[in-house]
């Protein structure tokens, strides 16, 4: 798998999208093979290392010239392409090999010669800091102080809501107060809430206390409320912005940041993130199904992961993708993809197939901009377009 690493992008996940391993950061500054235990692998929750391989097949069996059966390892290779400040392109490819249920090996490889010696890691790649923000999962009523290792583990398990107060505490303790003040202003602008400084003492209390004051009418002071008392939209935005301000990154991976957010709030939050990312020279890579984010992004900044990952080129392709997200369910797409069937529409003009330009991002379906309803019609034997529509 390889994808470019330049510019702000929105990733459009297909029916089966997988997380991006974070093991690359363990290899910074080395060109030799490193081992990675299942406990150190915090990008996604895995019980055994073979769960990272497709169908858990870590090796292929084959026969030698002498007729003996042997096996050959099936490596996972992840290649990242980037462009440095000077304009020079660079490539970093990491090969993962299965060792046992609790251990895997990783090393840099040359994509053009994967069996050759490990190349040196590009200097530009060593300067990249990737921060992954998973979807919001819910807050704890009482959150203790947690060390960085436990925080990474909870993030990998999809439980980032259990470290929100820790992030706010870290942000409040920074010597530079500008990030904290920026977060307070963002919360005030978006929700009208006043975010209060967190309170924690390792000797006097076991939990971090984070509160806010809601907006009230009149001169009476608003009561202090725990952040758990607010709505899920506030929690989602607070998590995103806390991650954004407390951990300086060159690449920020956002997984479904639009979850729990109203349509209007999606656009405001994403616009604010893009503005701050531009100031910090930080790249945003967003996995989303939100139409608001697609509308506010240039076509060349949108990657569709349906079938083979590809970058969109025209605004018409974006409109087709929006229509597909609005009208087609995940079950419809999976059926058309795996069974080889057709998606039939009623009241259409200018019928086309996926082989034409109108539906370039929805393989094996009949689609038109004037469709008013869609239904699954089952497997078909592909022939001429006229034969398809007669069915």
Coordinates of N, CA, C and O in Angstrom, one line a residue, residues 233-341:
X233 N -21.6 16.2 21.2 CA -21.0 17.1 20.2 C -19.9 17.9 20.8 O -18.8 18.0 20.3
X234 N -20.1 18.4 22.0 CA -19.1 19.1 22.8 C -17.9 18.2 23.1 O -16.8 18.6 23.0
X235 N -18.2 17.0 23.5 CA -17.1 16.1 23.9 C -16.3 15.8 22.6 O -15.0 15.7 22.7
X236 N -16.9 15.6 21.5 CA -16.2 15.3 20.3 C -15.2 16.4 19.9 O -14.1 16.2 19.6
X237 N -15.8 17.6 19.9 CA -15.0 18.8 19.6 C -13.8 19.0 20.6 O -12.7 19.3 20.2
X238 N -14.2 18.9 21.9 CA -13.1 19.0 22.9 C -12.0 18.0 22.7 O -10.8 18.4 22.9
X239 N -12.3 16.8 22.4 CA -11.3 15.8 22.1 C -10.4 16.2 21.0 O -9.2 16.1 21.0
X240 N -11.1 16.6 19.8 CA -10.3 16.9 18.6 C -9.4 18.1 18.9 O -8.2 18.0 18.6
X241 N -9.9 19.1 19.5 CA -9.1 20.3 19.7 C -8.0 20.1 20.8 O -6.9 20.6 20.7
X242 N -8.3 19.3 21.8 CA -7.3 19.0 22.8 C -6.1 18.2 22.2 O -5.0 18.5 22.5
X243 N -6.4 17.2 21.4 CA -5.4 16.5 20.7 C -4.6 17.4 19.8 O -3.3 17.3 19.8
X244 N -5.3 18.3 19.2 CA -4.7 19.2 18.2 C -3.7 20.1 18.8 O -2.6 20.4 18.3
X245 N -4.1 20.7 20.0 CA -3.2 21.7 20.6 C -2.1 21.1 21.5 O -1.0 21.7 21.7
X246 N -2.4 19.9 22.1 CA -1.4 19.4 23.1 C -0.3 18.6 22.5 O 0.8 18.5 23.1
X247 N -0.5 18.1 21.3 CA 0.5 17.2 20.7 C 0.9 17.9 19.3 O 0.2 17.6 18.3
X248 N 2.0 18.6 19.3 CA 2.4 19.2 18.0 C 2.7 18.1 17.0 O 3.4 17.1 17.4
X249 N 2.2 18.2 15.8 CA 2.4 17.1 14.8 C 2.6 17.7 13.5 O 2.2 18.8 13.2
X250 N 3.3 17.0 12.6 CA 3.4 17.4 11.2 C 2.3 16.7 10.4 O 2.0 17.2 9.3
X251 N 1.8 15.6 10.8 CA 0.7 14.9 10.2 C -0.3 14.5 11.2 O 0.0 13.8 12.2
X252 N -1.6 14.9 11.1 CA -2.7 14.6 12.0 C -3.7 13.7 11.3 O -4.3 14.1 10.3
X253 N -3.8 12.5 11.8 CA -4.8 11.5 11.3 C -6.1 11.6 12.1 O -6.1 11.3 13.2
X254 N -7.2 12.0 11.4 CA -8.5 12.1 12.0 C -9.4 11.1 11.5 O -9.7 11.0 10.3
X255 N -9.9 10.2 12.4 CA -10.8 9.1 12.1 C -12.2 9.5 12.4 O -12.6 9.6 13.6
X256 N -13.0 9.8 11.4 CA -14.4 10.1 11.5 C -14.6 11.3 12.6 O -15.3 11.1 13.6
X257 N -14.0 12.4 12.3 CA -14.1 13.5 13.3 C -15.5 14.1 13.3 O -15.9 14.9 14.1
X258 N -16.4 13.8 12.2 CA -17.7 14.4 12.1 C -18.7 13.6 13.0 O -19.9 14.0 13.0
X259 N -18.3 12.5 13.6 CA -19.3 11.7 14.4 C -19.8 12.6 15.6 O -19.1 13.4 16.2
X260 N -21.1 12.5 15.8 CA -21.8 13.3 16.9 C -21.9 14.8 16.6 O -22.4 15.5 17.5
X261 N -21.5 15.2 15.4 CA -21.5 16.7 15.1 C -22.7 17.0 14.2 O -23.0 16.3 13.2
X262 N -23.3 18.1 14.5 CA -24.4 18.7 13.6 C -23.7 19.1 12.3 O -22.5 19.4 12.2
X263 N -24.5 19.1 11.2 CA -24.0 19.5 9.9 C -23.3 20.8 9.9 O -22.2 20.9 9.4
X264 N -23.9 21.8 10.5 CA -23.3 23.1 10.5 C -22.0 23.1 11.4 O -21.0 23.7 11.0
X265 N -22.0 22.4 12.5 CA -20.9 22.4 13.4 C -19.7 21.6 12.7 O -18.5 21.9 12.9
X266 N -20.0 20.6 11.8 CA -19.0 19.9 11.1 C -18.1 20.9 10.3 O -16.9 20.9 10.3
X267 N -18.8 21.8 9.5 CA -18.1 22.7 8.7 C -17.3 23.7 9.5 O -16.2 24.0 9.2
X268 N -17.9 24.2 10.6 CA -17.1 25.2 11.4 C -15.9 24.6 12.1 O -14.8 25.2 12.1
X269 N -16.0 23.4 12.6 CA -14.9 22.7 13.3 C -13.8 22.4 12.3 O -12.6 22.6 12.5
X270 N -14.2 21.8 11.1 CA -13.2 21.4 10.2 C -12.5 22.7 9.6 O -11.3 22.7 9.4
X271 N -13.3 23.8 9.4 CA -12.6 25.0 8.9 C -11.6 25.6 9.9 O -10.6 26.1 9.6
X272 N -12.0 25.4 11.2 CA -11.1 25.9 12.3 C -9.8 25.1 12.3 O -8.7 25.6 12.5
X273 N -10.0 23.7 12.2 CA -8.8 22.9 12.2 C -7.9 23.1 11.0 O -6.7 23.2 11.1
X274 N -8.5 23.4 9.8 CA -7.7 23.6 8.7 C -6.9 25.0 8.8 O -5.7 25.1 8.4
X275 N -7.5 26.0 9.4 CA -6.9 27.2 9.5 C -5.7 27.1 10.5 O -4.6 27.6 10.2
X276 N -5.9 26.5 11.6 CA -4.8 26.3 12.6 C -3.7 25.4 12.0 O -2.5 25.6 12.2
X277 N -4.1 24.3 11.3 CA -3.1 23.4 10.6 C -2.3 24.2 9.6 O -1.0 24.0 9.5
X278 N -2.9 25.1 8.9 CA -2.1 25.9 7.9 C -1.1 26.8 8.6 O 0.0 26.9 8.1
X279 N -1.5 27.4 9.7 CA -0.5 28.2 10.5 C 0.6 27.4 11.0 O 1.8 27.9 11.0
X280 N 0.4 26.2 11.4 CA 1.4 25.3 12.0 C 2.1 24.5 11.0 O 3.0 23.7 11.3
X281 N 1.7 24.6 9.7 CA 2.3 23.8 8.6 C 2.1 22.3 9.0 O 3.0 21.5 8.9
X282 N 0.9 22.0 9.4 CA 0.5 20.6 9.7 C -0.4 20.0 8.7 O -1.3 20.7 8.2
X283 N -0.2 18.8 8.2 CA -1.0 18.2 7.2 C -2.2 17.4 7.9 O -1.9 16.7 8.9
X284 N -3.4 17.6 7.4 CA -4.6 16.9 7.9 C -4.9 15.7 7.0 O -5.1 16.0 5.8
X285 N -5.1 14.5 7.5 CA -5.6 13.4 6.7 C -6.8 12.9 7.4 O -6.7 12.4 8.6
X286 N -8.0 13.0 6.8 CA -9.3 12.8 7.5 C -10.0 11.7 6.8 O -10.2 11.7 5.6
X287 N -10.4 10.7 7.6 CA -11.3 9.6 7.1 C -12.7 10.0 7.5 O -13.0 10.2 8.7
X288 N -13.6 10.2 6.5 CA -14.9 10.8 6.8 C -15.9 10.3 5.8 O -15.6 9.8 4.6
X289 N -17.2 10.4 6.2 CA -18.3 10.2 5.3 C -19.1 11.5 5.2 O -20.2 11.5 4.6
X290 N -18.7 12.5 5.8 CA -19.4 13.8 5.9 C -19.4 14.5 4.6 O -18.3 14.8 4.0
X291 N -20.6 14.9 4.1 CA -20.7 15.6 2.8 C -20.2 17.0 2.9 O -19.6 17.6 2.0
X292 N -20.3 17.6 4.1 CA -19.8 19.0 4.3 C -18.3 19.1 4.1 O -17.8 20.0 3.5
X293 N -17.6 18.1 4.6 CA -16.1 18.1 4.4 C -15.8 17.9 2.9 O -14.8 18.4 2.4
X294 N -16.5 17.0 2.2 CA -16.3 16.8 0.8 C -16.5 18.1 0.0 O -15.7 18.5 -0.9
X295 N -17.5 18.9 0.3 CA -17.9 20.1 -0.4 C -16.8 21.2 -0.2 O -16.6 22.0 -1.1
X296 N -16.2 21.2 1.0 CA -15.2 22.2 1.3 C -13.8 21.9 0.9 O -12.8 22.5 1.3
X297 N -13.6 20.7 0.2 CA -12.2 20.3 -0.1 C -12.1 20.2 -1.6 O -13.0 19.8 -2.3
X298 N -11.0 20.6 -2.1 CA -10.7 20.6 -3.6 C -10.7 19.1 -4.0 O -10.3 18.2 -3.3
X299 N -11.2 18.8 -5.2 CA -11.3 17.4 -5.7 C -9.9 16.7 -5.6 O -9.9 15.5 -5.2
X300 N -8.8 17.4 -5.9 CA -7.5 16.7 -5.9 C -7.1 16.4 -4.4 O -6.1 15.7 -4.2
X301 N -7.8 17.0 -3.4 CA -7.5 16.7 -2.1 C -8.3 15.6 -1.5 O -8.3 15.3 -0.3
X302 N -9.1 14.9 -2.3 CA -10.0 13.8 -1.9 C -9.6 12.5 -2.5 O -9.4 12.4 -3.7
X303 N -9.3 11.5 -1.6 CA -8.9 10.2 -2.1 C -10.1 9.2 -1.7 O -10.6 9.1 -0.6
X304 N -10.5 8.5 -2.8 CA -11.6 7.5 -2.6 C -10.9 6.1 -2.4 O -10.0 5.8 -3.2
X305 N -11.3 5.4 -1.4 CA -10.7 4.1 -1.1 C -11.7 3.0 -1.5 O -11.5 1.8 -1.1
X306 N -12.6 3.3 -2.4 CA -13.5 2.2 -2.9 C -12.7 1.5 -4.0 O -12.2 2.2 -4.9
X307 N -12.6 0.2 -4.0 CA -11.7 -0.5 -4.9 C -10.3 -0.1 -4.7 O -9.8 0.1 -3.6
X308 N -9.6 0.3 -5.7 CA -8.2 0.7 -5.6 C -8.2 2.2 -5.2 O -8.9 3.0 -5.8
X309 N -7.4 2.6 -4.2 CA -7.4 4.0 -3.8 C -7.0 4.9 -4.9 O -6.0 4.6 -5.7
X310 N -7.7 6.0 -5.1 CA -7.4 6.9 -6.2 C -7.9 8.3 -5.8 O -8.8 8.5 -5.0
X311 N -7.2 9.3 -6.4 CA -7.5 10.7 -6.1 C -8.5 11.2 -7.1 O -8.3 11.0 -8.3
X312 N -9.5 11.9 -6.6 CA -10.5 12.5 -7.5 C -9.8 13.7 -8.3 O -8.8 14.3 -7.8
X313 N -10.4 14.0 -9.5 CA -9.8 15.0 -10.3 C -10.8 16.2 -10.6 O -10.3 17.3 -10.8
X314 N -12.1 16.0 -10.6 CA -13.0 17.0 -11.0 C -14.1 17.2 -10.0 O -14.4 16.3 -9.2
X315 N -14.8 18.3 -10.0 CA -15.9 18.6 -9.1 C -17.1 17.7 -9.4 O -17.8 17.3 -8.5
X316 N -17.2 17.3 -10.7 CA -18.3 16.3 -11.0 C -18.1 15.0 -10.3 O -19.1 14.4 -9.9
X317 N -16.9 14.5 -10.2 CA -16.6 13.3 -9.5 C -17.0 13.4 -8.0 O -17.5 12.5 -7.4
X318 N -16.8 14.6 -7.4 CA -17.1 14.9 -6.0 C -18.7 14.8 -5.9 O -19.2 14.2 -4.9
X319 N -19.4 15.4 -6.8 CA -20.8 15.4 -6.8 C -21.4 13.9 -6.9 O -22.3 13.5 -6.2
X320 N -20.7 13.1 -7.8 CA -21.2 11.7 -7.9 C -20.9 11.0 -6.6 O -21.7 10.1 -6.2
X321 N -19.8 11.3 -6.0 CA -19.5 10.6 -4.7 C -20.5 11.0 -3.6 O -20.9 10.2 -2.8
X322 N -20.9 12.3 -3.6 CA -21.8 12.7 -2.6 C -23.2 12.0 -2.9 O -23.9 11.6 -1.9
X323 N -23.6 11.9 -4.1 CA -24.8 11.2 -4.4 C -24.8 9.8 -4.0 O -25.8 9.2 -3.5
X324 N -23.7 9.1 -4.2 CA -23.5 7.7 -3.8 C -23.6 7.6 -2.3 O -24.3 6.7 -1.8
X325 N -23.0 8.5 -1.6 CA -23.0 8.4 -0.1 C -24.5 8.6 0.4 O -24.9 8.1 1.4
X326 N -25.2 9.5 -0.3 CA -26.6 9.8 0.1 C -27.6 8.7 -0.2 O -28.5 8.5 0.5
X327 N -27.4 8.0 -1.3 CA -28.4 7.1 -1.8 C -28.1 5.7 -1.6 O -29.0 4.8 -1.6
X328 N -26.8 5.3 -1.6 CA -26.4 3.9 -1.5 C -26.0 3.5 -0.1 O -25.2 4.2 0.5
X329 N -26.5 2.4 0.4 CA -26.1 1.9 1.7 C -24.8 1.1 1.5 O -24.4 0.7 0.4
X330 N -24.2 0.8 2.7 CA -23.0 0.0 2.7 C -23.3 -1.4 2.1 O -22.5 -2.0 1.5
X331 N -24.5 -1.9 2.5 CA -24.8 -3.2 2.0 C -24.9 -3.3 0.5 O -24.5 -4.2 -0.2
X332 N -25.5 -2.2 -0.2 CA -25.6 -2.1 -1.6 C -24.2 -2.2 -2.2 O -24.0 -2.9 -3.2
X333 N -23.3 -1.4 -1.7 CA -21.9 -1.3 -2.3 C -21.2 -2.6 -2.1 O -20.5 -3.1 -3.0
X334 N -21.4 -3.3 -1.0 CA -20.7 -4.6 -0.7 C -21.3 -5.6 -1.7 O -20.5 -6.4 -2.2
X335 N -22.6 -5.6 -1.9 CA -23.2 -6.6 -2.8 C -22.7 -6.4 -4.3 O -22.3 -7.3 -5.0
X336 N -22.7 -5.1 -4.7 CA -22.2 -4.8 -6.1 C -20.7 -5.2 -6.2 O -20.3 -5.6 -7.3
X337 N -19.9 -5.0 -5.2 CA -18.5 -5.3 -5.2 C -18.2 -6.7 -5.2 O -17.4 -7.2 -6.0
X338 N -18.8 -7.5 -4.3 CA -18.4 -8.9 -4.1 C -19.2 -9.9 -4.9 O -18.7 -10.9 -5.3
X339 N -20.5 -9.5 -5.2 CA -21.3 -10.5 -6.0 C -21.2 -10.2 -7.5 O -21.4 -11.1 -8.3
X340 N -20.9 -9.0 -7.8 CA -20.9 -8.6 -9.2 C -22.3 -8.4 -9.7 O -22.7 -8.7 -10.8
X341 N -23.1 -7.7 -8.9 CA -24.5 -7.4 -9.3 C -24.7 -6.0 -9.8 O -23.8 -5.3 -10.0

